[in-house]
XYZ file of C-alpha atoms in Angstrom:
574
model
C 3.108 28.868 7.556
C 5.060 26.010 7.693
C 5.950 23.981 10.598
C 9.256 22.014 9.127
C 10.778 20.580 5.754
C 13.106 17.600 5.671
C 14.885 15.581 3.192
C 16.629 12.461 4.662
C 17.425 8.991 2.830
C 16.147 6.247 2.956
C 18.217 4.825 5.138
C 17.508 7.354 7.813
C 20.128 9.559 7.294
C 19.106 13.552 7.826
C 20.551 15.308 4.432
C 18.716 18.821 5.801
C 16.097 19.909 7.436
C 14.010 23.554 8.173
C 11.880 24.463 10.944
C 9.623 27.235 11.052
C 9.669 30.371 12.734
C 8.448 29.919 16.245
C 8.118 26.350 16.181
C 9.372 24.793 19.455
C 8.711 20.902 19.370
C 10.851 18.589 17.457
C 9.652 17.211 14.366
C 11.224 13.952 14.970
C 7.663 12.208 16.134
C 5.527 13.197 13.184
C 8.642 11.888 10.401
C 8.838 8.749 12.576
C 5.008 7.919 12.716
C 5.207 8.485 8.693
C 7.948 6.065 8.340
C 6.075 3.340 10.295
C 2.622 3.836 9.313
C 3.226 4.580 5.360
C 6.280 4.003 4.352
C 7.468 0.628 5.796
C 3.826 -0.561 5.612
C 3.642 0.282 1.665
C 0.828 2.914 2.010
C 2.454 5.598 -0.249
C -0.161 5.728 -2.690
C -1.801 8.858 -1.259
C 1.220 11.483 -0.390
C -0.336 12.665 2.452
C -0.427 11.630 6.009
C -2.305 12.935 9.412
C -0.466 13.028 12.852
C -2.669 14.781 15.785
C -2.816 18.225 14.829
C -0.078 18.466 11.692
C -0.765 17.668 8.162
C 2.320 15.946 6.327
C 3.243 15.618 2.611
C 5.860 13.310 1.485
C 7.530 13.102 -1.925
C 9.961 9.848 -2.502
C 12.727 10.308 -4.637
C 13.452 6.396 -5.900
C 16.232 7.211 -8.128
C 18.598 8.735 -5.392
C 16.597 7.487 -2.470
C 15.480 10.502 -0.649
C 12.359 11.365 0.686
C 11.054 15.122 1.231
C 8.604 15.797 3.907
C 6.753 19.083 5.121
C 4.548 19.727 7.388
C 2.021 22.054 8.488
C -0.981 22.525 10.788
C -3.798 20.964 9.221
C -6.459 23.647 9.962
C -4.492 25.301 6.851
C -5.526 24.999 3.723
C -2.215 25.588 1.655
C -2.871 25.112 -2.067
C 0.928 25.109 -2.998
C 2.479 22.855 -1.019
C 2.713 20.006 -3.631
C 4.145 22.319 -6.468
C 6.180 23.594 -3.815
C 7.994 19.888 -2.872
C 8.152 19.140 -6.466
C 10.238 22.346 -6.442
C 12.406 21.811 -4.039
C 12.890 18.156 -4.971
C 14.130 19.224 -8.528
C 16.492 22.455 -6.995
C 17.983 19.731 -4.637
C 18.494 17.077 -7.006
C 20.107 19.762 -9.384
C 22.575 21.232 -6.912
C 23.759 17.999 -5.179
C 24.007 15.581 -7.802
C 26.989 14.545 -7.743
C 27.262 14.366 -4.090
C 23.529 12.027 -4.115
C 25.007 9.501 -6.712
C 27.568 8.539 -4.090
C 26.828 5.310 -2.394
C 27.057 4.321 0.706
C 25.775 6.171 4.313
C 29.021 7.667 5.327
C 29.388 9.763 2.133
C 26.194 10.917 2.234
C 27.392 11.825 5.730
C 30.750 13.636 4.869
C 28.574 15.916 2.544
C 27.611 19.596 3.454
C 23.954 19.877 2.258
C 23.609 24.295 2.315
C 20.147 24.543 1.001
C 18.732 27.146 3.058
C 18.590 30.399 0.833
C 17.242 28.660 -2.242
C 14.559 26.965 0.101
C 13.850 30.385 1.053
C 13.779 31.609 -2.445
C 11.480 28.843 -3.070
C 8.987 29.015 -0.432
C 8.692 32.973 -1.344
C 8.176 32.435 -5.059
C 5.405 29.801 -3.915
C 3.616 31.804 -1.557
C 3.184 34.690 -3.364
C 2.152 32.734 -6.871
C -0.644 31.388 -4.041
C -1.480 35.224 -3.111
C -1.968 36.375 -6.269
C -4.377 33.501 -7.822
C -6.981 35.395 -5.751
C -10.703 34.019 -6.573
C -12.328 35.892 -9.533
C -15.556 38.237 -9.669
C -18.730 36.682 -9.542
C -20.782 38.481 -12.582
C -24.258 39.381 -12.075
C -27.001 38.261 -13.831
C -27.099 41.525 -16.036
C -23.999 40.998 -17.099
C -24.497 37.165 -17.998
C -25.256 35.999 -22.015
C -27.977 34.565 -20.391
C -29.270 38.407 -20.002
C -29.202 39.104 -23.018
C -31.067 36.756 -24.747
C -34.650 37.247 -26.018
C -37.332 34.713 -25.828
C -37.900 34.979 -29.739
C -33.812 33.992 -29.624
C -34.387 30.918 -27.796
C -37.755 28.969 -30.218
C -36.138 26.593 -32.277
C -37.470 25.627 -35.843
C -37.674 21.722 -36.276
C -36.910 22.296 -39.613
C -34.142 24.928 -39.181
C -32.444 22.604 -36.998
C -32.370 19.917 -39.294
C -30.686 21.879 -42.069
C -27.998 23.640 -39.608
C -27.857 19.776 -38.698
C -26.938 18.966 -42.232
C -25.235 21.424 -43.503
C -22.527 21.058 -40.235
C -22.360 17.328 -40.928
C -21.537 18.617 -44.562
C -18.792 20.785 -43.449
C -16.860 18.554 -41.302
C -16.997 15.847 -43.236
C -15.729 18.297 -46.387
C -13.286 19.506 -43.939
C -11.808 15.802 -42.559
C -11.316 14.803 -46.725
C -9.347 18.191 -46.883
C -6.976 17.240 -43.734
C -6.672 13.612 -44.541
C -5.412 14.994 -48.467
C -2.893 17.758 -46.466
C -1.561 15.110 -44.445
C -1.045 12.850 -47.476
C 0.784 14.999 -49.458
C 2.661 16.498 -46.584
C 3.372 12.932 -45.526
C 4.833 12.014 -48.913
C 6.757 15.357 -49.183
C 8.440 14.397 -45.791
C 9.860 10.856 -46.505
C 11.005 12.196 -49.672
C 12.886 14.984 -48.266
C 14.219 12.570 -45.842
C 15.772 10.080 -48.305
C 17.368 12.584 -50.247
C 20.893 12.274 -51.281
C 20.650 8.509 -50.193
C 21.577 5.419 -52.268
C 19.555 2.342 -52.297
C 21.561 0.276 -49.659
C 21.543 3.434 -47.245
C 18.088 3.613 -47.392
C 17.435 0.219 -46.468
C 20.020 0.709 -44.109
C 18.283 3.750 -42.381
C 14.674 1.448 -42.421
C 15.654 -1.505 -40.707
C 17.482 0.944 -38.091
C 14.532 2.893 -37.529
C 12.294 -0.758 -37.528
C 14.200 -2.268 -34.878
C 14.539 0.821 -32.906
C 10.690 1.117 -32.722
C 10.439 -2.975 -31.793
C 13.210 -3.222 -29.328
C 11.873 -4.084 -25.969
C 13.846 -6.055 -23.375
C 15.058 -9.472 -24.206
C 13.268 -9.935 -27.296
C 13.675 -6.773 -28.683
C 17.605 -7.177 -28.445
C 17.294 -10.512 -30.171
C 15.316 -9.286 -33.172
C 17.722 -6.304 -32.924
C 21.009 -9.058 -33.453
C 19.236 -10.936 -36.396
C 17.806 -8.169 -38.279
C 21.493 -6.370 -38.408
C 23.336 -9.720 -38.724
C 21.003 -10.646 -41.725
C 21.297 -7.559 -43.811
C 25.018 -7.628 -43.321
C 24.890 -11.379 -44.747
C 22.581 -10.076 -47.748
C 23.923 -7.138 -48.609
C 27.747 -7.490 -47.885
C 27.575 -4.160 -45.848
C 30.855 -3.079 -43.895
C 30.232 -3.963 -39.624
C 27.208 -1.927 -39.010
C 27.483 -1.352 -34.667
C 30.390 0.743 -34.768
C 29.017 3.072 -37.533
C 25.376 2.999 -35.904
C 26.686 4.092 -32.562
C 29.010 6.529 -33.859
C 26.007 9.023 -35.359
C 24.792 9.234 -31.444
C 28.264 11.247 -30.723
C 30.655 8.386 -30.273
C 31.513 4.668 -30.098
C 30.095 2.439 -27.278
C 32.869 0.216 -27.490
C 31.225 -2.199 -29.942
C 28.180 -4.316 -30.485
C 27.382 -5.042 -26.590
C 28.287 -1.330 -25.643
C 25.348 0.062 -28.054
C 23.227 -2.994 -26.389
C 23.665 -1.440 -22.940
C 23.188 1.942 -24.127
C 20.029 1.298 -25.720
C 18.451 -0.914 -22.942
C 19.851 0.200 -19.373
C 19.655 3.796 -17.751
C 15.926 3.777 -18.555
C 14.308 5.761 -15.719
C 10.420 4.511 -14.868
C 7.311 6.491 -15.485
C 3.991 5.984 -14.913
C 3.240 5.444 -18.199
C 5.544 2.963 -18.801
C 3.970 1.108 -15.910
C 0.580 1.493 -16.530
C -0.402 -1.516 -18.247
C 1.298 -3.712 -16.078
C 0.129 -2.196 -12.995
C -3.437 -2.700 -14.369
C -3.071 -6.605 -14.857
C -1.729 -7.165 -11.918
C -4.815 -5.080 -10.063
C -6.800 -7.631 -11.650
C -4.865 -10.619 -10.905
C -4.555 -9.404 -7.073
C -8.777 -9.318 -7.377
C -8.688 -12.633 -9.317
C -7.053 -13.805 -5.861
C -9.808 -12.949 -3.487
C -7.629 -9.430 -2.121
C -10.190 -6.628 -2.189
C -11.001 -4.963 -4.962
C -10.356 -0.698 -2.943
C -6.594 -2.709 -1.297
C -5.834 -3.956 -4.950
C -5.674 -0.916 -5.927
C -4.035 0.991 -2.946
C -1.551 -1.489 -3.351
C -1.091 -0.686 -7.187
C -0.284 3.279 -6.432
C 1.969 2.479 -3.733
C 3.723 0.190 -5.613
C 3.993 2.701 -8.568
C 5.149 5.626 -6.396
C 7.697 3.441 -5.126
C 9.011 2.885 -8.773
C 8.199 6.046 -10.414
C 11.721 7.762 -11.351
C 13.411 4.515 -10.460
C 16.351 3.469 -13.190
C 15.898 -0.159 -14.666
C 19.252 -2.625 -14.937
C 20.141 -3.627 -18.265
C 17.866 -6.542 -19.317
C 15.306 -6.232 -17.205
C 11.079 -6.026 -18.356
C 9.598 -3.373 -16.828
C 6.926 -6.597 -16.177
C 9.575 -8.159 -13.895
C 10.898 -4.730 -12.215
C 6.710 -4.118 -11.317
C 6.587 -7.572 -10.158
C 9.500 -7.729 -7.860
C 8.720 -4.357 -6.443
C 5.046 -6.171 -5.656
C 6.017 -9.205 -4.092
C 8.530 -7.017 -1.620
C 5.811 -4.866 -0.818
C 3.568 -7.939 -0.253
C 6.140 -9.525 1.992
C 6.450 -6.493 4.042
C 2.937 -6.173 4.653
C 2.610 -9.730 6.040
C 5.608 -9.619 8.288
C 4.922 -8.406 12.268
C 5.439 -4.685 12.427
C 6.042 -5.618 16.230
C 7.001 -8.714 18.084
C 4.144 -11.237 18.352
C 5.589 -13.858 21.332
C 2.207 -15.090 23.124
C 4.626 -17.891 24.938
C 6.711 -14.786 25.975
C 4.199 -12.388 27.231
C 2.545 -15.161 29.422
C 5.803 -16.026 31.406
C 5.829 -12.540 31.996
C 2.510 -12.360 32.943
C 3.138 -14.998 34.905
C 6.261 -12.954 36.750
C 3.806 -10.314 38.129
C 1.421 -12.924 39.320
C -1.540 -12.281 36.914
C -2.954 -14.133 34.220
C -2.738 -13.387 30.603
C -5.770 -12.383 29.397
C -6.865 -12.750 25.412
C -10.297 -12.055 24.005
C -11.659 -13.802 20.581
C -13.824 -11.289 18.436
C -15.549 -11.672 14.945
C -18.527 -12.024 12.691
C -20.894 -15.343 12.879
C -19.971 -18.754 11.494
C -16.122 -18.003 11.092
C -15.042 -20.697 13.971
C -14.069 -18.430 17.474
C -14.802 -21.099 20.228
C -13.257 -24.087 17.603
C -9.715 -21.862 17.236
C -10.404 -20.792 21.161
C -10.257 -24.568 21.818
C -6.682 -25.333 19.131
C -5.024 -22.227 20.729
C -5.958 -23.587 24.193
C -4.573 -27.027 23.754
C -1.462 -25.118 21.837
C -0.391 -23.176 25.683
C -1.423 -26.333 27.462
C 1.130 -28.678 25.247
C 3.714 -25.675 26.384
C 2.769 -26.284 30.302
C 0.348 -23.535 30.862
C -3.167 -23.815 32.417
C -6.261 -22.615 30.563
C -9.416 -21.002 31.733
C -12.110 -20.475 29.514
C -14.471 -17.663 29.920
C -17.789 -18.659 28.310
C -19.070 -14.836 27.653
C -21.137 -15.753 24.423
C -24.706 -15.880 26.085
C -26.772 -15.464 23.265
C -25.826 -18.162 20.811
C -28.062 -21.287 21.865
C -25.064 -24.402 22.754
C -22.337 -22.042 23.095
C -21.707 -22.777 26.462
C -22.226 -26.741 25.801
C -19.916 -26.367 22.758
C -16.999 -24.774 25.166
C -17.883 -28.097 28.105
C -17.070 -30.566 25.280
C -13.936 -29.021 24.375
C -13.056 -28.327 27.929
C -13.570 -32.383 28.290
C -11.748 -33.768 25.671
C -8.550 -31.117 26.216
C -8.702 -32.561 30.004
C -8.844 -36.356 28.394
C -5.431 -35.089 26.291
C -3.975 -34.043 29.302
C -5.385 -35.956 32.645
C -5.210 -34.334 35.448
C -2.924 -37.325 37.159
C -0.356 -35.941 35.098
C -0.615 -32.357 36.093
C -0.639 -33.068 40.025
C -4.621 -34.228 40.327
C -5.296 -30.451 38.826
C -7.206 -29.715 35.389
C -5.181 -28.536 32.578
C -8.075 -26.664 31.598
C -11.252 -25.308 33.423
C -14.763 -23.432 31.844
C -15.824 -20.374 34.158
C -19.891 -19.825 32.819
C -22.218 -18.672 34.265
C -25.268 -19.997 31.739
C -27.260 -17.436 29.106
C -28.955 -14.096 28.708
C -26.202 -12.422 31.261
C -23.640 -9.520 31.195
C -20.817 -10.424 29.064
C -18.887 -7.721 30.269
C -19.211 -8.699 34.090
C -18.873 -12.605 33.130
C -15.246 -11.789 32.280
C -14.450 -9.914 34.732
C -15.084 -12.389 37.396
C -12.964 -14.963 35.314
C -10.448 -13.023 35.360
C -10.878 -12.531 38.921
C -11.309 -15.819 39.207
C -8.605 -16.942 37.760
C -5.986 -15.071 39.219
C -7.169 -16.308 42.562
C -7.118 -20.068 41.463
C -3.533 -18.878 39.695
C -4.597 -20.054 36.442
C -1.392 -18.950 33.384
C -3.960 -17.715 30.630
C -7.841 -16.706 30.392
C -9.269 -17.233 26.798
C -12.304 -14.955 26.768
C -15.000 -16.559 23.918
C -17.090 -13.689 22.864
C -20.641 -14.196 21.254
C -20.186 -13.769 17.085
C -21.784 -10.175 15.417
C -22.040 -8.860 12.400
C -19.920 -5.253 12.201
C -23.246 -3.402 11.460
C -25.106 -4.676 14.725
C -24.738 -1.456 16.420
C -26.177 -2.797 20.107
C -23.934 -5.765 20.011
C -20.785 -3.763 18.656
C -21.600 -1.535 21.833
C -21.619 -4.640 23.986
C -18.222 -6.093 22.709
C -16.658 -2.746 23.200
C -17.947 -2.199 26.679
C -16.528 -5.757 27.427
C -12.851 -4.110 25.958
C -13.040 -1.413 27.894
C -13.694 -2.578 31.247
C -11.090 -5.591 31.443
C -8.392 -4.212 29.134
C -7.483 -7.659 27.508
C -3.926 -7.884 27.165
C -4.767 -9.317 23.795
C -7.722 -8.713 21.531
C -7.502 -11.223 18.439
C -9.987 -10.903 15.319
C -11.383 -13.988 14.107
C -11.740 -13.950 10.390
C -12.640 -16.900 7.626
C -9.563 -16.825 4.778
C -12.798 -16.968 2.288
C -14.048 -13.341 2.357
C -12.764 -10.855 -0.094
C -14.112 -7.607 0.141
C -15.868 -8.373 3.098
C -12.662 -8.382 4.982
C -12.853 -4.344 4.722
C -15.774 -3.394 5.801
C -15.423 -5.836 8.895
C -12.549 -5.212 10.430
C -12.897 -1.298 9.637
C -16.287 -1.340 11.266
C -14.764 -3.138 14.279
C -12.163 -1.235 15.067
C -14.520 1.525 14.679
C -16.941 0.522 16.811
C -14.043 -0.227 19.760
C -12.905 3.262 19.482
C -16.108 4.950 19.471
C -17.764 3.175 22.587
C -13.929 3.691 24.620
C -13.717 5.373 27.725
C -10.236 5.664 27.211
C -8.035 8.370 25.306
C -6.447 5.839 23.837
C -8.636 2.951 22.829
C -8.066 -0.830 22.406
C -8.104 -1.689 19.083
C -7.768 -5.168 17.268
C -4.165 -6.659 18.274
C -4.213 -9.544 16.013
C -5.817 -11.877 13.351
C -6.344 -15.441 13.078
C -7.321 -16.354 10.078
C -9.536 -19.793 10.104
C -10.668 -21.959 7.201
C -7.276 -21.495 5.123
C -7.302 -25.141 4.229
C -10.459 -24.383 1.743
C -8.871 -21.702 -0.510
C -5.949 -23.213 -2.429
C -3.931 -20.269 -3.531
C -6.833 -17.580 -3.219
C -5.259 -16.306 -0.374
C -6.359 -12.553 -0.603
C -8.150 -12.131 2.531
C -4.735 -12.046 4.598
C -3.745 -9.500 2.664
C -6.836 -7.341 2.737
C -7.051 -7.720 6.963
C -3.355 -7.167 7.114
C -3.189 -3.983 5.714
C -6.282 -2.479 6.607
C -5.370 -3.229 10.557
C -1.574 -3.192 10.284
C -1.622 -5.893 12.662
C -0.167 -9.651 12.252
C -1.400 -12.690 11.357
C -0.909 -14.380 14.526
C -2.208 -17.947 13.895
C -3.769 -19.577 10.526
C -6.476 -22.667 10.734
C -5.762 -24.840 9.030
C -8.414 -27.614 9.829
C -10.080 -29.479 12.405
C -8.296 -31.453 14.816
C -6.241 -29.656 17.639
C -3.283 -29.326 15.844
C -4.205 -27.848 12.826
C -3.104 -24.433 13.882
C -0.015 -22.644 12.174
C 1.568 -19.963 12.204
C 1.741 -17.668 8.648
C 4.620 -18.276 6.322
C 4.984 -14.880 4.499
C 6.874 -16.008 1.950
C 5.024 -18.727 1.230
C 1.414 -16.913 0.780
C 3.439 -13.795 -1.215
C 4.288 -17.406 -3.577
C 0.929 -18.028 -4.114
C -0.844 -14.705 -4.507
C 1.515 -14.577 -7.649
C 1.279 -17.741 -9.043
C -0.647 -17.429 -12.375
């Protein structure tokens, strides 16, 4: 039933690992397309995971850093499987201990991991708990209450009810004044029983222990702790309290800072204990223009990350939450991949071809004014531009891209550049074939050996099916080397449904197996948001692409590139 199971660290190292019965093909591709499409992208929220035809479920063990994966063909339906890794998890844990709380990779290494009889035992024991919750017997109708009632049974007296009304009001109240006079009593029996035998000091003693026990939480709590004890020692003229207090827990914790760490370090995470946090920073991520559905995602993830984890000593489970967040936030922004467009065009240029990149996106968000910044970006690094005009529905488009094309070639004379343009517009006016436009740029300009072709695209909403249709046919037929997503910083939970919808739309309308998705984002208007920066968060993790350049106003050189660490800095701020 089950295609593999593997528990490896998270530092890559294989601990042990089953593979089914009959199972010929290495489950090497499936783990490694988890790791870099969930794990390493923070997407662990949901433990499970699709790769062509296998299902996967995942389990992350964040106090010894191990994470357990199975997998199975998802046309099964297999109702244990999650009992079943929780299972194995806790057997694991149990028998290798010791062995897990060793640091370092080559100790993990030097360890023999047998595990294969009690993963048996436990994959029998799960299986046949599955066979034998077998769906129960449908009764008939006969054999319903329904059945048996009569019609006489079911007329209800408006009076009747009324009283039964009463009278159960009656009751429960009568009832509540008898529980609330138990618990009283019982109550008052209890504390007596539990001060019994003590003298006066003892029991204060025993009552400002138990306070400060309740109250002690992080910093704070310690320092209320400290002047609570130091205080009734002052007052009373008791003997040193620490050594006394620690010694009814089963021994001495070598003073006052010993029974510190004990009480406040070693405290393992739950989800409980996160909870509150988790829920205020949900909001504050909304408050800061990230969508409301990624918020959230993010939240999980973040929690199933932590979940299990141990805290240091003084540390807020606030601050451990909020670390864990900004890491994952970081990670999210940084490249999964390299992103050199100086780079690829040299070796573009090497194989005697141009570099192609095609501009996509929604109305209004500023394609042909970024087209234009990037443009005069390659030429100040010695490259030659041609500019595809391929938006032939927007009325000015094509006058929009001359002027630009003018003033780049007043930057740059062509004296300079050996009597040649810099940069050159290939249109061919309105109301044609996008699709065919580009191609004879392209054409075009790898006969005049131009370095780059900047293909401007016309702007369309994501739910313009005939348009969407149009862009992806354009794709499909010139295979861009780069496809960049034009998106305002401003949107929030637009951001979503846009770039879903496009990358839906270019897969759908493919001719290829494997269709050309988004590549990149650049992300205009970032000038106007102050620290509402959201939005890059939002595109970057619904696309898992980069941020490849930010706007960042309106002259040529307002273009950037994203500081990570810098927009993680302001997300946070409060």
């Amino acid at each position: 039933m089950l295609d593999f199971f593997t528990i490896f660290s998270k530092g890559g190292i294989v601990l042990w690992c089953f593979q089914g019965a009959g199972v010929t093909e290495s489950f090497t591709g499936p783990v490694n397309a988890l790791i870099r499409s969930v794990i390493l992208q923070e997407r662990s929220g949901n433990n499970s995971y699709t790769h062509e035809a296998l299902s996967l479920k995942y389990k992350l063990d964040n106090e010894f850093e191990l994470i357990y994966v199975v997998g199975f063909q998802k046309i099964l339906t297999l109702t244990y499987v999650d009992k079943f890794i929780d299972d194995v998890q806790l057997h694991f844990r149990d028998r290798y201990k010791n062995e897990l709380e060793q640091k370092g990779a080559l100790k993990l290494l030097n360890n023999n991991y047998e595990f294969e009889d009690d993963f048996k035992m436990l994959l029998r024991e799960a299986e046949d708990s599955s066979k034998a919750k077998s769906p129960g017997h449908m009764r008939t109708f006969k054999e319903s209450e329904k059945s048996q009632k009569t019609v006489k049974s079911m007329i209800e007296t408006k009076g009747g009810d009324k009283t039964k009304e009463r009278s159960g009001k009656k009751n429960k109240n009568t009832k509540k004044e008898a529980d609330q006079g138990k618990t009283s009593s019982s109550g008052q029996k209890m504390v007596e029983n539990g001060n019994q035998g003590l003298t006066a000091d003892e029991i204060v003693q025993k009552n400002i222990e138990e306070f400060v026990r309740k109250r002690l939480d992080g910093l704070k709590g310690i320092l209320l702790y400290i002047s609570a004890i130091s205080l009734l020692c002052i007052v009373n003229n008791f003997p040193p309290l620490f050594v006394e207090f620690s010694s009814k827990k089963g021994g001495s914790f070598g003073g006052m800072f010993g029974m510190l760490k004990g009480l406040v370090g070693s405290k393992s995470l739950t989800r409980e204990d996160m909870e509150s946090v988790l829920d205020k920073m949900r909001d504050h991520l909304i408050a800061k223009n990230v969508a409301a559905e990624i918020a959230s995602q993010l939240c999980d993830s973040v929690a199933k990350k932590l979940e299990g984890k141990v805290m240091g000593t003084f540390t807020t489970v606030a601050s451990t939450v909020k670390l864990a967040l900004q890491d994952s936030l970081v990670q999210i922004l940084q490249p999964k991949r390299r992103v050199d467009i100086l780079r690829d065009v040299m070796e573009a240029q090497s194989q005697r071809r141009p570099f192609v990149i095609t501009f996509c996106g929604v109305n209004g968000v500023g394609k042909s004014t970024n087209l234009a910044k990037i443009s005069f970006w390659l030429i100040e690094n010695g490259f030659t531009v041609l500019i595809a005009a391929c938006d032939t529905f927007r009325a000015g488009a094509v006058e929009q891209l001359r002027t630009h094309q003018r003033r780049l070639n007043s930057l740059h004379p062509p004296e300079q550049h050996g009597g040649r343009p810099v940069v050159q517009l290939y249109e061919k006016g309105y109301g044609k074939d996008a699709a065919g436009i580009a191609m004879e740029a392209i054409a075009y300009a790898r006969n005049q050996v131009f370095d780059v072709v900047l293909v401007d695209t016309a702007g369309r909403m994501q739910d313009n099916a005939p348009l969407m249709t149009a862009l992806a046919k354009l794709i499909a037929v010139n295979m861009p080397d780069l496809v960049l997503f034009v998106g305002e910083a401003l949107v929030g939970n637009e951001a979503v449904d846009q770039l879903v919808k496009f990358n839906q739309a270019l897969a759908d309308h493919s001719m290829s197996d494997r269709p050309r998705l988004i590549d990149g984002i650049v992300l205009t208007k970032f000038d106007t948001i102050d620290d509402k920066v959201g939005a890059a968060i939002s595109m970057t993790y619904i696309t898992g692409q980069p941020i490849v350049f930010v706007g960042t106003g309106q002259t040529y050189n307002d273009l950037r590139s994203l500081n990570a660490r810098a927009v993680v800095s302001a997300l946070m701020k409060a």
